[in-house]
Short mmCIF file of C-alpha atoms in Angstrom, two decimals:
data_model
loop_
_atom_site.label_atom_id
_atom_site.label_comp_id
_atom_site.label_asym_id
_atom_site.label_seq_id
_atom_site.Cartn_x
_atom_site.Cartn_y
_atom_site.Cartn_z
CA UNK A 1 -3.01 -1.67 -3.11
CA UNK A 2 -5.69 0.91 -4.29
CA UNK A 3 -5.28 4.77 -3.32
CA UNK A 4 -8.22 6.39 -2.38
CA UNK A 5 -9.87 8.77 -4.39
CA UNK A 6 -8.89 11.47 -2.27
CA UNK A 7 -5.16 10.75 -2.34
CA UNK A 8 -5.35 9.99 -6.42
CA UNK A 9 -6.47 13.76 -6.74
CA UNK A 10 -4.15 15.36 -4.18
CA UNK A 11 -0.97 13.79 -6.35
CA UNK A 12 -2.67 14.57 -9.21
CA UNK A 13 -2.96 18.60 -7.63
CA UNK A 14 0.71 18.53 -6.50
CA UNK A 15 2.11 17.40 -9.77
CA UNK A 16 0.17 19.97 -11.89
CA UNK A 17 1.30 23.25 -9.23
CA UNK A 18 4.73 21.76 -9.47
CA UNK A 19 4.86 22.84 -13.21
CA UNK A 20 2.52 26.11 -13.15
CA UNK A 21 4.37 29.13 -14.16
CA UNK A 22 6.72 26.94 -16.47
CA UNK A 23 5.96 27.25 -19.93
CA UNK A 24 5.42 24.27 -22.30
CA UNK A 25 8.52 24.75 -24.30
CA UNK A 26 11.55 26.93 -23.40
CA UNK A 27 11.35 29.57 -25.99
CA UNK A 28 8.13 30.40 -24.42
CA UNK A 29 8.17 32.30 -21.41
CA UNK A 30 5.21 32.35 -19.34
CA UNK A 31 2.72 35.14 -17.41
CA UNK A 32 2.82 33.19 -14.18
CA UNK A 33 -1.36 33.24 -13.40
CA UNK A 34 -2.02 31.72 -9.93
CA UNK A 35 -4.02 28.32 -10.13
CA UNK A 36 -7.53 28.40 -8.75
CA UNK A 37 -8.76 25.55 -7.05
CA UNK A 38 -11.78 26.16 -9.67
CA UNK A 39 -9.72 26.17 -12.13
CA UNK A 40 -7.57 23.23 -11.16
CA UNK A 41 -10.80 20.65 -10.96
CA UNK A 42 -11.55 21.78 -14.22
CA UNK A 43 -7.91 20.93 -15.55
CA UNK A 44 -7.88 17.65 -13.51
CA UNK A 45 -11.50 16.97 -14.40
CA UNK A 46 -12.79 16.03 -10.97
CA UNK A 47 -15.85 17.85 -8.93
CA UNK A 48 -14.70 21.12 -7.68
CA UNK A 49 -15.33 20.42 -3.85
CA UNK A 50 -12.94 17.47 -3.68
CA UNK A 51 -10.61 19.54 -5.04
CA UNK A 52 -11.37 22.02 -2.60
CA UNK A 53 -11.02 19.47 0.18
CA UNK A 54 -7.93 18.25 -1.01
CA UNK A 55 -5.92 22.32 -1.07
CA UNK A 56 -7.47 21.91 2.49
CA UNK A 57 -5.54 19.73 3.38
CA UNK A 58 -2.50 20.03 1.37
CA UNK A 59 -2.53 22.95 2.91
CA UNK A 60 -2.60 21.93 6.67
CA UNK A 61 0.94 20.04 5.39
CA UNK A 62 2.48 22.73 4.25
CA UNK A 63 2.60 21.38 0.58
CA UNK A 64 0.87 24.17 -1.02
CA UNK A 65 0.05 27.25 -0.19
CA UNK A 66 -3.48 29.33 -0.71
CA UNK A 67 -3.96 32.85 -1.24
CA UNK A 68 -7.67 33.64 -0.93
CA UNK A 69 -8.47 37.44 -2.54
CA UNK A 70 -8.87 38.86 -5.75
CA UNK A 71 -4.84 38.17 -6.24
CA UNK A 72 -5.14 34.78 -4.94
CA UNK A 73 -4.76 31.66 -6.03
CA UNK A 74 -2.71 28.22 -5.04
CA UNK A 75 1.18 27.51 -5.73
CA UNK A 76 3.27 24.26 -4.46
CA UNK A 77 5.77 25.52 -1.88
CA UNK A 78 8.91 24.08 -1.63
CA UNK A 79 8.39 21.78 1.11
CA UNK A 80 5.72 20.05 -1.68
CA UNK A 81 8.46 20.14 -5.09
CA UNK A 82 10.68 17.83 -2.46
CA UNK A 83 8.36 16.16 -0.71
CA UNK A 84 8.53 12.06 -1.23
CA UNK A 85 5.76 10.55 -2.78
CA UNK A 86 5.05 7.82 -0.34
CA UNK A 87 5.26 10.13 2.52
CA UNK A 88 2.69 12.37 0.55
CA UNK A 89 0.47 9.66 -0.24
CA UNK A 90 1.01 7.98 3.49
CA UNK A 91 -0.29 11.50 4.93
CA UNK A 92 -3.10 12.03 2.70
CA UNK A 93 -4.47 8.60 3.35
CA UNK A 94 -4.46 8.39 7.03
CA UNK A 95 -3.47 5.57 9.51
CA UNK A 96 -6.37 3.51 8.86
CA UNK A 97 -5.80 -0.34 8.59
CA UNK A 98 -6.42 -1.96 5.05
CA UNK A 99 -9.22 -4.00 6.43
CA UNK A 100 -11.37 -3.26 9.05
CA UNK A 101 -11.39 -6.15 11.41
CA UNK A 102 -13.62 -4.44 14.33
CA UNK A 103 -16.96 -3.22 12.37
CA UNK A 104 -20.39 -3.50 13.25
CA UNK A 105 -19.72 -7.26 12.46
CA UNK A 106 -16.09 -8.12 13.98
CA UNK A 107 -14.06 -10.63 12.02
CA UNK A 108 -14.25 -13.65 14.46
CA UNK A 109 -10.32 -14.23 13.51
CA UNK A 110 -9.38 -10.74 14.73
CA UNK A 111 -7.74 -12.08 17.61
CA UNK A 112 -5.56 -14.92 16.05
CA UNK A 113 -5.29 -13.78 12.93
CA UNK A 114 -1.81 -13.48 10.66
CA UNK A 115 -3.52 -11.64 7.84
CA UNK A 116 -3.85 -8.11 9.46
CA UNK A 117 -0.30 -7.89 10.64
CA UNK A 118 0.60 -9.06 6.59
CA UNK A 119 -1.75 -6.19 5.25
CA UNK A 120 -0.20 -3.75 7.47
CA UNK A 121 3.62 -4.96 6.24
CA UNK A 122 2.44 -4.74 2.33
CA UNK A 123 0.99 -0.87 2.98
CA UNK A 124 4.03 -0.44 4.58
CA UNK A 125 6.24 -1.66 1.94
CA UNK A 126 4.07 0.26 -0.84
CA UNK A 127 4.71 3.26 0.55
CA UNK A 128 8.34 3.09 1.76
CA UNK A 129 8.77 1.83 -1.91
CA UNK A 130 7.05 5.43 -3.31
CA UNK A 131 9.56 7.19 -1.22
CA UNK A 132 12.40 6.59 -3.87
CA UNK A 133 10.52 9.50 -5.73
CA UNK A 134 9.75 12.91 -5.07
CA UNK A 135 7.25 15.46 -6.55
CA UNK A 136 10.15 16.88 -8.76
CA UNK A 137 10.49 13.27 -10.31
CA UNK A 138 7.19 12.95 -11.59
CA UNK A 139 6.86 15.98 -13.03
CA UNK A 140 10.06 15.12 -15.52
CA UNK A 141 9.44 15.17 -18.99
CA UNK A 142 7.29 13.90 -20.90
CA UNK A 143 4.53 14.53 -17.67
CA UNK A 144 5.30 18.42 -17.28
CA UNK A 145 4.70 18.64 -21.02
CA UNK A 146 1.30 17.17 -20.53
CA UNK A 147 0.50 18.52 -17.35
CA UNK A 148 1.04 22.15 -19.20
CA UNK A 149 -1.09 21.03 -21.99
CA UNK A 150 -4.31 20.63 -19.59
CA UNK A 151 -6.98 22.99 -20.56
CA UNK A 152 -10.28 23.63 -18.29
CA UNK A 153 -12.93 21.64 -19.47
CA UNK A 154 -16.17 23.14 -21.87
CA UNK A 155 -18.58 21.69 -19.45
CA UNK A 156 -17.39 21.79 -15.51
CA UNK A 157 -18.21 18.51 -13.37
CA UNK A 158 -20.75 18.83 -11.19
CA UNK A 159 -20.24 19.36 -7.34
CA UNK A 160 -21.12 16.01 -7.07
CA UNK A 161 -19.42 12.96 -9.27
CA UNK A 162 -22.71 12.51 -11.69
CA UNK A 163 -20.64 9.68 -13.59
CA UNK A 164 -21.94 6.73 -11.15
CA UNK A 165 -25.39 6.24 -11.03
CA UNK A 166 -27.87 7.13 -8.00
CA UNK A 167 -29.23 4.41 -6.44
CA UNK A 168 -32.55 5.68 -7.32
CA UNK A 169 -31.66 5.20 -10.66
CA UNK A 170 -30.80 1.40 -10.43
CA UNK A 171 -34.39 0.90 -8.27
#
């Protein structure tokens, strides 16, 4: 099963505010500085407005919470550091069906068909099987190490993801 590009980020988000304000090794102490959303696309590298969509929504969950204001910034509450993965990654991609078998052209085997009901078991299974880890697991060593290590970017992404061609390009 493929996560959409919308979940990918929000793990990616969670992980990275689980470790903020630890330092990279534990003779260093560290100046806890709130996480911007800004600041976090440019770590992740990924366009600041899905980021922005993503806190959003994180947000509305209760995973993380945002401080807007001078002082403001983004930190993982504790709801988010326990949280299971799969039910994380269940909530941020929605209740939709794997394939859409009622479109503008309906799947004439909607009606009598055995492969919808599998799809639906198999997302099921993926997920319940994410639930045997929790935020606080994947950050373990050697991730938090790494996640610490991420520096913003010399050149921030776009607002838009530039890396796949226009289609006026390709005419």
């Amino acid at each position: 099963m493929q996560l959409t590009r919308f979940t990918d980020i929000g793990l990616r988000v969670v992980m990275r505010l689980a470790v903020a304000g630890e330092s990279p090794s534990a003779t260093t102490p560290m100046t806890a500085t709130p996480l911007t959303t800004r600041a976090l696309a440019n770590e992740l590298a990924v366009p600041y407005t899905h980021v922005a969509k993503v806190v959003g929504r994180l947000s509305e969950m209760g995973v993380v919470h945002a401080r807007r204001g001078r002082s403001g910034g983004l930190a993982i509450t504790e709801l988010g550091r326990d949280a299971q993965v799969g039910w994380l990654a269940r909530s941020l991609e929605g209740e939709d069906e794997v394939i859409d078998c009622e479109g503008p052209q309906p799947c004439p085997l909607r009606h009598a068909c055995r492969l919808r009901g599998a799809l639906a078991r198999a997302r099921n299974a993926f997920f319940a099987s994410l639930d045997d880890e929790t935020v606080a697991d994947l950050v373990r060593e050697p991730t938090a190490g790494v996640l610490l290590s991420l520096t913003a970017r010399p050149e921030s992404l776009p607002d838009n993801d530039s890396r796949s061609p226009s289609p006026a390009r390709n005419a």
